[in-house]
Short mmCIF file of C-alpha atoms in Angstrom, two decimals:
data_model
loop_
_atom_site.label_atom_id
_atom_site.label_comp_id
_atom_site.label_asym_id
_atom_site.label_seq_id
_atom_site.Cartn_x
_atom_site.Cartn_y
_atom_site.Cartn_z
CA MET A 1292 62.78 5.78 6.77
CA ALA A 1293 59.29 6.53 8.06
CA ILE A 1294 58.33 10.16 8.60
CA LEU A 1295 56.21 11.32 11.50
CA TYR A 1296 54.56 14.70 11.02
CA HIS A 1297 54.11 15.96 14.54
CA HIS A 1298 54.24 18.91 16.86
CA PRO A 1299 56.72 18.52 19.76
CA PHE A 1300 54.01 19.39 22.30
CA CYS A 1301 51.05 17.71 20.60
CA PRO A 1302 50.18 15.01 23.17
CA HIS A 1303 48.79 12.70 20.48
CA SER A 1304 52.09 12.93 18.59
CA ARG A 1305 54.00 12.21 21.81
CA PHE A 1306 51.95 9.04 22.29
CA ILE A 1307 53.10 7.77 18.90
CA ARG A 1308 56.73 8.81 19.48
CA LEU A 1309 56.75 6.82 22.73
CA SER A 1310 55.10 3.83 21.06
CA MET A 1311 57.55 3.76 18.16
CA ALA A 1312 60.46 4.03 20.60
CA GLU A 1313 59.14 1.03 22.57
CA MET A 1314 59.00 -0.89 19.28
CA GLY A 1315 62.53 0.11 18.38
CA MET A 1316 61.25 1.94 15.30
CA GLU A 1317 63.10 4.96 14.10
CA CYS A 1318 61.56 7.75 12.10
CA ASP A 1319 62.27 11.24 10.87
CA LEU A 1320 60.33 13.81 12.83
CA LEU A 1321 58.93 16.71 10.79
CA GLU A 1322 57.42 19.53 12.78
CA GLU A 1323 54.00 20.64 11.64
CA ARG A 1324 51.99 23.59 12.90
CA PRO A 1325 48.51 22.18 12.33
CA TRP A 1326 46.79 25.53 12.87
CA GLU A 1327 48.48 26.85 9.72
CA ARG A 1328 46.53 24.27 7.66
CA ARG A 1329 49.38 23.79 5.19
CA GLU A 1330 48.08 22.45 1.90
CA GLY A 1331 50.63 19.63 1.62
CA PHE A 1332 49.72 18.48 5.10
CA LEU A 1333 45.97 18.54 4.40
CA LEU A 1334 46.62 16.20 1.47
CA LEU A 1335 48.12 13.71 3.95
CA ASN A 1336 45.36 14.21 6.50
CA PRO A 1337 42.24 16.11 5.43
CA ALA A 1338 41.34 16.47 9.12
CA GLY A 1339 44.46 18.63 9.46
CA THR A 1340 45.56 17.13 12.79
CA THR A 1341 48.86 15.72 14.02
CA PRO A 1342 50.31 13.10 14.11
CA VAL A 1343 50.53 11.57 10.64
CA LEU A 1344 52.84 8.66 9.86
CA VAL A 1345 54.14 8.16 6.34
CA GLU A 1346 56.03 4.98 5.60
CA GLU A 1347 57.83 4.35 2.35
CA GLN A 1348 55.59 3.12 -0.48
CA MET A 1349 52.54 3.61 1.70
CA SER A 1350 49.74 6.10 1.88
CA ALA A 1351 49.59 8.26 4.98
CA VAL A 1352 48.37 6.92 8.31
CA PRO A 1353 46.63 9.83 10.07
CA GLY A 1354 45.65 10.10 13.72
CA ALA A 1355 47.17 8.64 16.87
CA THR A 1356 44.74 5.76 17.40
CA VAL A 1357 44.78 4.82 13.72
CA ILE A 1358 48.60 4.81 13.80
CA ALA A 1359 48.64 2.74 17.00
CA GLU A 1360 46.37 0.09 15.44
CA TRP A 1361 48.46 0.15 12.25
CA LEU A 1362 51.72 -0.31 14.17
CA ASP A 1363 50.21 -3.21 16.09
CA GLU A 1364 48.92 -4.87 12.93
CA THR A 1365 52.21 -4.53 11.09
CA ARG A 1366 54.72 -5.00 13.99
CA GLY A 1367 52.76 -6.29 16.99
CA LEU A 1368 53.29 -10.02 16.62
CA ALA A 1369 57.06 -9.63 16.32
CA LEU A 1370 57.16 -7.89 19.70
CA GLY A 1371 56.11 -11.03 21.54
CA ASP A 1372 55.37 -10.30 25.19
CA ARG A 1373 56.41 -6.66 24.74
CA ARG A 1374 53.43 -6.13 22.44
CA LEU A 1375 51.64 -2.89 23.36
CA LEU A 1376 48.18 -4.17 22.49
CA PRO A 1377 47.80 -7.56 24.20
CA GLU A 1378 46.65 -10.71 22.38
CA SER A 1379 43.29 -11.41 23.98
CA PRO A 1380 40.27 -9.46 22.70
CA GLN A 1381 39.11 -8.80 26.27
CA ALA A 1382 42.49 -7.34 27.31
CA ARG A 1383 42.47 -5.23 24.15
CA VAL A 1384 39.11 -3.77 25.19
CA GLU A 1385 40.67 -2.45 28.40
CA VAL A 1386 43.68 -0.98 26.60
CA ARG A 1387 41.49 0.72 24.00
CA ARG A 1388 39.08 1.96 26.65
CA LEU A 1389 41.95 3.71 28.43
CA VAL A 1390 43.53 5.00 25.23
CA ASN A 1391 40.13 6.61 24.56
CA TRP A 1392 39.98 7.89 28.12
CA PHE A 1393 43.30 9.70 27.86
CA GLY A 1394 43.37 10.39 24.13
CA ARG A 1395 39.87 11.89 24.13
CA LYS A 1396 38.52 12.65 27.60
CA PHE A 1397 41.78 13.76 29.24
CA ALA A 1398 42.70 15.50 25.98
CA GLU A 1399 39.46 17.50 25.88
CA GLU A 1400 39.39 18.26 29.59
CA VAL A 1401 43.07 18.86 30.27
CA SER A 1402 45.89 18.52 27.76
CA GLU A 1403 44.41 20.11 24.63
CA PRO A 1404 43.20 23.30 26.33
CA LEU A 1405 46.49 23.69 28.24
CA VAL A 1406 48.71 23.04 25.22
CA SER A 1407 46.58 25.27 22.99
CA GLU A 1408 46.29 28.15 25.41
CA LYS A 1409 49.80 28.13 26.82
CA ILE A 1410 51.97 26.84 23.95
CA TYR A 1411 50.26 26.87 20.54
CA LYS A 1412 48.88 30.38 21.00
CA ARG A 1413 52.44 31.72 21.34
CA PHE A 1414 52.98 30.86 17.71
CA MET A 1415 49.54 31.42 16.20
CA ARG A 1416 49.00 34.54 14.19
CA ALA A 1417 45.65 36.30 14.52
CA GLU A 1418 44.39 34.90 11.20
CA HIS A 1419 44.99 31.36 12.51
CA GLY A 1420 42.98 31.96 15.66
CA GLY A 1421 45.79 33.45 17.75
CA SER A 1422 44.75 35.50 20.77
CA SER A 1423 45.75 35.87 24.39
CA PRO A 1424 45.42 32.72 26.52
CA ASP A 1425 41.94 32.05 27.89
CA ALA A 1426 42.37 32.13 31.66
CA ALA A 1427 39.06 30.39 32.33
CA ALA A 1428 39.97 27.46 30.06
CA ILE A 1429 43.35 27.13 31.79
CA ARG A 1430 41.75 27.21 35.24
CA ALA A 1431 39.19 24.54 34.29
CA ALA A 1432 41.88 22.24 32.87
CA LYS A 1433 44.06 22.62 35.96
CA SER A 1434 41.11 21.66 38.11
CA ASN A 1435 40.08 18.71 35.88
CA ILE A 1436 43.52 17.08 35.99
CA ARG A 1437 43.09 16.23 39.68
CA TYR A 1438 40.39 13.64 39.20
CA HIS A 1439 42.33 12.08 36.33
CA LEU A 1440 45.37 11.63 38.59
CA LYS A 1441 43.12 10.05 41.19
CA TYR A 1442 41.75 7.70 38.55
CA ILE A 1443 45.30 6.68 37.56
CA GLY A 1444 46.08 6.09 41.24
CA TYR A 1445 42.92 4.00 41.62
CA LEU A 1446 43.91 1.80 38.67
CA ILE A 1447 47.53 1.45 39.80
CA ARG A 1448 46.51 0.29 43.26
CA GLN A 1449 44.97 -2.76 41.53
CA ARG A 1450 47.37 -3.40 38.67
CA ASN A 1451 51.02 -3.14 37.79
CA TRP A 1452 50.34 -0.95 34.74
CA LEU A 1453 47.27 1.02 33.78
CA ALA A 1454 45.50 -1.65 31.73
CA GLY A 1455 46.87 -4.78 33.41
CA PRO A 1456 50.05 -6.70 34.19
CA SER A 1457 52.22 -5.25 31.40
CA LEU A 1458 53.06 -1.94 29.77
CA THR A 1459 50.59 -1.12 26.97
CA TYR A 1460 49.43 1.71 24.75
CA ALA A 1461 47.27 2.84 27.70
CA ASP A 1462 50.36 3.79 29.73
CA LEU A 1463 52.08 5.47 26.80
CA CYS A 1464 48.99 7.44 25.82
CA ALA A 1465 48.31 8.62 29.37
CA ALA A 1466 51.97 9.49 30.01
CA ALA A 1467 52.26 11.32 26.69
CA HIS A 1468 49.34 13.60 27.54
CA ILE A 1469 50.58 14.16 31.07
CA SER A 1470 54.12 14.92 29.85
CA ALA A 1471 52.95 17.89 27.80
CA VAL A 1472 51.14 19.28 30.84
CA ASP A 1473 54.13 18.53 33.07
CA TYR A 1474 56.34 20.74 30.89
CA MET A 1475 54.18 23.67 31.95
CA GLY A 1476 54.32 22.63 35.60
CA ASP A 1477 50.56 22.02 35.75
CA VAL A 1478 50.55 18.47 37.14
CA PRO A 1479 49.78 18.55 40.89
CA TRP A 1480 51.97 15.58 41.79
CA ASP A 1481 50.92 15.74 45.43
CA GLU A 1482 47.40 14.66 44.42
CA ASP A 1483 48.08 10.92 44.27
CA GLU A 1484 51.27 9.09 45.19
CA HIS A 1485 50.41 5.99 43.15
CA ALA A 1486 49.90 8.09 40.04
CA ARG A 1487 53.26 9.73 40.68
CA GLU A 1488 55.02 6.38 41.17
CA TRP A 1489 53.47 5.04 37.95
CA TYR A 1490 54.56 8.14 36.00
CA ALA A 1491 58.10 7.83 37.32
CA ARG A 1492 58.20 4.29 35.93
CA VAL A 1493 56.90 5.31 32.49
CA LYS A 1494 59.20 8.33 32.45
CA SER A 1495 62.24 6.08 32.80
CA ARG A 1496 61.43 4.24 29.54
CA PRO A 1497 63.99 5.02 26.83
CA GLY A 1498 61.39 6.65 24.55
CA PHE A 1499 60.95 9.46 27.05
CA ARG A 1500 64.50 10.74 26.58
CA THR A 1501 63.92 12.59 23.32
CA LEU A 1502 60.64 14.05 24.60
CA MET A 1503 62.54 15.52 27.54
CA THR A 1504 64.84 17.48 25.26
CA ASP A 1505 62.00 19.31 23.45
CA ARG A 1506 61.80 22.96 24.33
CA VAL A 1507 59.26 25.74 23.74
CA PRO A 1508 61.28 28.81 22.69
CA GLY A 1509 61.00 31.37 25.47
CA MET A 1510 59.34 29.00 27.93
CA GLN A 1511 61.46 26.99 30.36
CA PRO A 1512 60.17 23.55 31.38
CA SER A 1513 59.06 23.11 34.97
CA PRO A 1514 61.93 21.92 37.24
CA VAL A 1515 60.35 18.45 37.63
CA TYR A 1516 59.86 17.94 33.87
CA ALA A 1517 63.02 15.99 33.08
CA ASP A 1518 63.71 14.88 36.66
CA LEU A 1519 63.30 11.13 37.19
CA ASP A 1520 63.07 11.64 40.97
CA PHE A 1521 60.45 14.37 40.94
CA MET B 1071 21.69 -12.41 24.95
CA ALA B 1072 23.99 -9.40 24.72
CA ILE B 1073 22.75 -6.10 26.13
CA LEU B 1074 23.44 -2.74 24.50
CA TYR B 1075 23.08 0.26 26.79
CA HIS B 1076 22.24 3.05 24.42
CA HIS B 1077 20.19 6.13 23.81
CA PRO B 1078 17.91 5.92 20.74
CA PHE B 1079 19.28 9.21 19.38
CA CYS B 1080 22.90 8.81 20.48
CA PRO B 1081 24.68 8.63 17.10
CA HIS B 1082 27.50 6.50 18.54
CA SER B 1083 24.92 3.96 19.75
CA ARG B 1084 23.23 3.99 16.36
CA PHE B 1085 26.57 3.13 14.72
CA ILE B 1086 26.80 0.00 16.87
CA ARG B 1087 23.15 -0.95 16.33
CA LEU B 1088 23.70 -0.79 12.55
CA SER B 1089 26.93 -2.77 12.83
CA MET B 1090 25.38 -5.54 14.91
CA ALA B 1091 22.45 -5.75 12.50
CA GLU B 1092 24.87 -6.16 9.57
CA MET B 1093 26.52 -9.00 11.50
CA GLY B 1094 23.19 -10.64 12.22
CA MET B 1095 23.73 -10.17 15.96
CA GLU B 1096 20.73 -9.64 18.16
CA CYS B 1097 20.83 -7.81 21.46
CA ASP B 1098 18.55 -6.37 24.09
CA LEU B 1099 18.48 -2.59 23.94
CA LEU B 1100 18.40 -0.82 27.28
CA GLU B 1101 17.83 2.91 27.14
CA GLU B 1102 20.25 4.96 29.17
CA ARG B 1103 20.14 8.69 29.81
CA PRO B 1104 23.86 9.30 30.15
CA TRP B 1105 23.40 12.82 31.55
CA GLU B 1106 21.79 11.33 34.67
CA ARG B 1107 25.10 9.60 35.51
CA ARG B 1108 23.38 6.55 36.97
CA GLU B 1109 25.69 4.74 39.36
CA GLY B 1110 25.11 1.26 37.89
CA PHE B 1111 25.97 2.62 34.45
CA LEU B 1112 29.14 4.34 35.65
CA LEU B 1113 30.31 0.96 36.95
CA LEU B 1114 30.03 -0.38 33.39
CA ASN B 1115 31.66 2.69 31.85
CA PRO B 1116 33.38 5.16 34.16
CA ALA B 1117 33.37 7.68 31.30
CA GLY B 1118 29.57 7.65 31.54
CA THR B 1119 28.97 7.63 27.79
CA THR B 1120 26.81 5.47 25.53
CA PRO B 1121 26.99 2.91 23.99
CA VAL B 1122 28.17 0.06 26.23
CA LEU B 1123 27.92 -3.57 25.15
CA VAL B 1124 27.66 -6.31 27.76
CA GLU B 1125 27.91 -9.88 26.59
CA GLU B 1126 27.26 -12.87 28.82
CA GLN B 1127 30.21 -13.88 30.99
CA MET B 1128 32.11 -10.82 29.82
CA SER B 1129 33.07 -7.51 31.30
CA ALA B 1130 31.57 -4.45 29.66
CA VAL B 1131 32.81 -3.12 26.33
CA PRO B 1132 32.42 0.68 26.47
CA GLY B 1133 32.52 3.14 23.61
CA ALA B 1134 31.56 2.81 19.95
CA THR B 1135 35.05 2.39 18.48
CA VAL B 1136 36.08 -0.07 21.22
CA ILE B 1137 32.91 -2.09 20.56
CA ALA B 1138 33.50 -2.00 16.78
CA GLU B 1139 37.04 -3.37 17.21
CA TRP B 1140 35.75 -5.99 19.68
CA LEU B 1141 33.01 -7.14 17.29
CA ASP B 1142 35.54 -7.42 14.48
CA GLU B 1143 37.98 -9.39 16.62
CA THR B 1144 35.34 -11.81 17.87
CA ARG B 1145 33.08 -12.10 14.76
CA GLY B 1146 34.93 -10.48 11.86
CA LEU B 1147 36.55 -13.53 10.30
CA ALA B 1148 33.25 -15.43 10.18
CA LEU B 1149 31.72 -12.68 8.07
CA GLY B 1150 34.02 -13.40 5.12
CA ASP B 1151 33.67 -10.75 2.44
CA ARG B 1152 30.92 -8.99 4.41
CA ARG B 1153 33.46 -8.11 7.11
CA LEU B 1154 33.07 -4.47 8.14
CA LEU B 1155 36.77 -3.91 8.79
CA PRO B 1156 38.64 -5.25 5.76
CA GLU B 1157 41.55 -7.67 5.99
CA SER B 1158 44.47 -5.60 4.78
CA PRO B 1159 46.10 -3.24 7.27
CA GLN B 1160 46.17 -0.45 4.68
CA ALA B 1161 42.45 -0.75 3.96
CA ARG B 1162 41.81 -0.79 7.71
CA VAL B 1163 43.67 2.53 8.02
CA GLU B 1164 41.17 4.14 5.66
CA VAL B 1165 38.14 2.68 7.46
CA ARG B 1166 39.44 3.78 10.86
CA ARG B 1167 40.37 7.22 9.53
CA LEU B 1168 36.79 7.75 8.39
CA VAL B 1169 35.27 6.26 11.54
CA ASN B 1170 37.33 8.88 13.40
CA TRP B 1171 36.22 11.54 10.96
CA PHE B 1172 32.53 10.91 11.55
CA GLY B 1173 32.67 9.56 15.10
CA ARG B 1174 34.76 12.48 16.35
CA LYS B 1175 34.93 15.39 13.92
CA PHE B 1176 31.40 15.20 12.54
CA ALA B 1177 30.19 14.36 16.05
CA GLU B 1178 31.82 17.43 17.56
CA GLU B 1179 30.93 19.78 14.75
CA VAL B 1180 27.43 18.54 13.88
CA SER B 1181 25.66 15.58 15.46
CA GLU B 1182 26.51 15.98 19.16
CA PRO B 1183 25.54 19.66 19.39
CA LEU B 1184 22.31 19.09 17.42
CA VAL B 1185 21.26 15.99 19.40
CA SER B 1186 22.18 17.62 22.72
CA GLU B 1187 20.51 20.93 22.05
CA LYS B 1188 17.39 19.71 20.28
CA ILE B 1189 16.72 16.28 21.83
CA TYR B 1190 18.63 15.58 25.06
CA LYS B 1191 17.82 18.97 26.55
CA ARG B 1192 14.10 18.16 26.36
CA PHE B 1193 14.66 15.53 29.00
CA MET B 1194 17.46 17.03 31.09
CA ARG B 1195 16.54 18.52 34.41
CA ALA B 1196 18.32 21.69 35.47
CA GLU B 1197 20.63 19.78 37.85
CA HIS B 1198 21.81 17.64 34.92
CA GLY B 1199 22.66 20.65 32.82
CA GLY B 1200 19.25 21.18 31.28
CA SER B 1201 18.55 24.63 29.83
CA SER B 1202 16.99 26.07 26.71
CA PRO B 1203 18.64 25.11 23.42
CA ASP B 1204 21.67 27.15 22.43
CA ALA B 1205 20.68 28.78 19.14
CA ALA B 1206 24.28 29.67 18.23
CA ALA B 1207 25.43 26.04 18.65
CA ILE B 1208 22.53 24.84 16.49
CA ARG B 1209 23.29 27.42 13.80
CA ALA B 1210 27.00 26.48 13.72
CA ALA B 1211 26.21 22.76 13.45
CA LYS B 1212 23.73 23.34 10.62
CA SER B 1213 26.37 25.29 8.76
CA ASN B 1214 29.12 22.73 9.43
CA ILE B 1215 27.15 19.80 8.04
CA ARG B 1216 27.40 21.23 4.51
CA TYR B 1217 31.11 20.63 4.08
CA HIS B 1218 30.77 17.13 5.51
CA LEU B 1219 28.14 16.27 2.89
CA LYS B 1220 30.46 17.64 0.22
CA TYR B 1221 33.27 15.45 1.59
CA ILE B 1222 31.02 12.38 1.41
CA GLY B 1223 30.13 13.32 -2.15
CA TYR B 1224 33.82 13.75 -3.00
CA LEU B 1225 34.63 10.27 -1.68
CA ILE B 1226 31.63 8.63 -3.37
CA ARG B 1227 32.61 10.04 -6.75
CA GLN B 1228 35.77 7.92 -6.46
CA ARG B 1229 34.56 4.81 -4.68
CA ASN B 1230 31.52 2.61 -4.37
CA TRP B 1231 31.37 3.02 -0.58
CA LEU B 1232 33.01 5.60 1.69
CA ALA B 1233 36.22 3.70 2.43
CA GLY B 1234 36.52 1.61 -0.73
CA PRO B 1235 34.79 -1.07 -2.80
CA SER B 1236 32.64 -2.58 -0.02
CA LEU B 1237 30.40 -1.50 2.84
CA THR B 1238 32.44 -0.93 6.03
CA TYR B 1239 32.21 0.58 9.47
CA ALA B 1240 32.95 3.92 7.80
CA ASP B 1241 29.58 3.91 6.03
CA LEU B 1242 27.69 2.75 9.09
CA CYS B 1243 29.34 5.30 11.36
CA ALA B 1244 28.72 8.18 8.96
CA ALA B 1245 25.13 7.13 8.26
CA ALA B 1246 24.41 6.66 11.97
CA HIS B 1247 25.48 10.20 12.77
CA ILE B 1248 23.61 11.63 9.80
CA SER B 1249 20.46 9.66 10.68
CA ALA B 1250 20.13 11.37 14.06
CA VAL B 1251 20.44 14.76 12.37
CA ASP B 1252 18.01 13.72 9.62
CA TYR B 1253 15.32 13.00 12.24
CA MET B 1254 15.40 16.71 13.05
CA GLY B 1255 15.26 17.67 9.37
CA ASP B 1256 18.69 19.32 9.53
CA VAL B 1257 20.40 17.54 6.63
CA PRO B 1258 20.43 19.82 3.55
CA TRP B 1259 20.08 17.01 1.02
CA ASP B 1260 20.30 19.41 -1.90
CA GLU B 1261 23.95 20.08 -1.01
CA ASP B 1262 25.41 17.06 -2.79
CA GLU B 1263 23.60 14.52 -4.93
CA HIS B 1264 26.30 11.86 -4.53
CA ALA B 1265 26.07 12.08 -0.75
CA ARG B 1266 22.31 11.73 -1.01
CA GLU B 1267 22.56 8.71 -3.32
CA TRP B 1268 25.06 7.04 -0.96
CA TYR B 1269 22.81 7.67 2.07
CA ALA B 1270 19.81 6.19 0.23
CA ARG B 1271 21.85 3.03 -0.28
CA VAL B 1272 22.91 2.77 3.38
CA LYS B 1273 19.37 3.60 4.52
CA SER B 1274 18.02 0.58 2.66
CA ARG B 1275 20.16 -1.82 4.74
CA PRO B 1276 18.04 -3.97 7.06
CA GLY B 1277 19.68 -2.52 10.21
CA PHE B 1278 18.15 0.85 9.47
CA ARG B 1279 14.59 -0.39 9.94
CA THR B 1280 14.58 -0.36 13.73
CA LEU B 1281 16.31 3.03 13.83
CA MET B 1282 13.51 4.44 11.68
CA THR B 1283 10.86 3.47 14.25
CA ASP B 1284 12.52 5.39 17.13
CA ARG B 1285 10.60 8.47 18.15
CA VAL B 1286 11.31 11.46 20.37
CA PRO B 1287 8.15 12.01 22.45
CA GLY B 1288 6.57 15.27 21.33
CA MET B 1289 8.84 15.69 18.30
CA GLN B 1290 7.81 14.31 14.92
CA PRO B 1291 10.59 13.13 12.59
CA SER B 1292 11.18 15.14 9.45
CA PRO B 1293 9.10 13.88 6.47
CA VAL B 1294 12.23 12.50 4.72
CA TYR B 1295 13.47 10.61 7.79
CA ALA B 1296 12.02 7.15 7.06
CA ASP B 1297 11.50 7.72 3.33
CA LEU B 1298 13.76 5.59 1.14
CA ASP B 1299 13.09 7.89 -1.84
CA PHE B 1300 13.79 11.17 -0.11
#
């Protein structure tokens, strides 16, 4: 079976877990603490980041967007109209644009600082960069998330799903990043009702179930985290 | 004709200019100063970043990796064995991994800080974030570039081009980012002779010619910049 090296609260890893679940693909999940820079992991991905997918008889596929393209190239056609990267090049542009938006821009401005400061730092020793959470970084991220929710709401007022008429990687990527933040209770759901309605729909996909059972030792999830009627 | 909104020293834009030249595609270049957040440009790319490609009768294609995938999907097959993203899914994984390496990691650690601090800031007014260059950021970037050159050298000792036997997006992306840094004279070419030999090969591609004529007003390029025997 395929192995996914991931961290349960790495938003990029969550994107791939959701995507594989939509495709009906099973895999073994191996938890990696990327900040430890384990030698065996660096051989799989010299960049040292999660997620990394290893399929039998194959070299490693490192990085969420590289894995998403790989999964589409090797399984996409068989999914028919449930394909997560649509057929037409123009529709693919919009999906990839939004995967970049959430996987890079939202990640840099919101999910990576929050996950690093509030979750990863609990487990990082000083020699791996551990320190107390940076309150200014947390404050900035919690402010930035508001305009991203508005942007989701803006898109959803025009379309059924983020990138168009059907569920795509764009929805799964955005929801994955938001889900990690939602665990900490840092998503201001009153900001945009369309964004909230869209997230409720993505959250009810079967792939979300295993994400909802992940726990940070010593840190309870926010009450809305696993609630489908939040 | 297609229009590429770019900045002459934006390394992501340079990657696309090199790629289009390899494909024999012409386009009009329109200079954009992304820090000004021009309204008409934000309509093309809400993320406000260069490059953006606009082809006739088409909506905008924003972002270097999205454009690279688009160009491959619409022109790749016609290129035959000069295709910049190889046929096999496994070979594509390696090209995309390295495009991520240079387009994200190298960008964050080296080319973006150097271009921002030493070039963009010359033209940024205070209200757009202009200030004097950050000496610590410049120093860190100039230190970081060394291990990237070693990594290029490591790959080139095993392969003809960065991602395998033929020229791919990986080479063009890496060379594009390095070229912007080389203008400023900040590439320590004595670090790795294999990296230097590889760059000399990429630099002799026809697409490099127009890049070599770009100038920053008031800032001469380093003597090695346009020299093929540097």
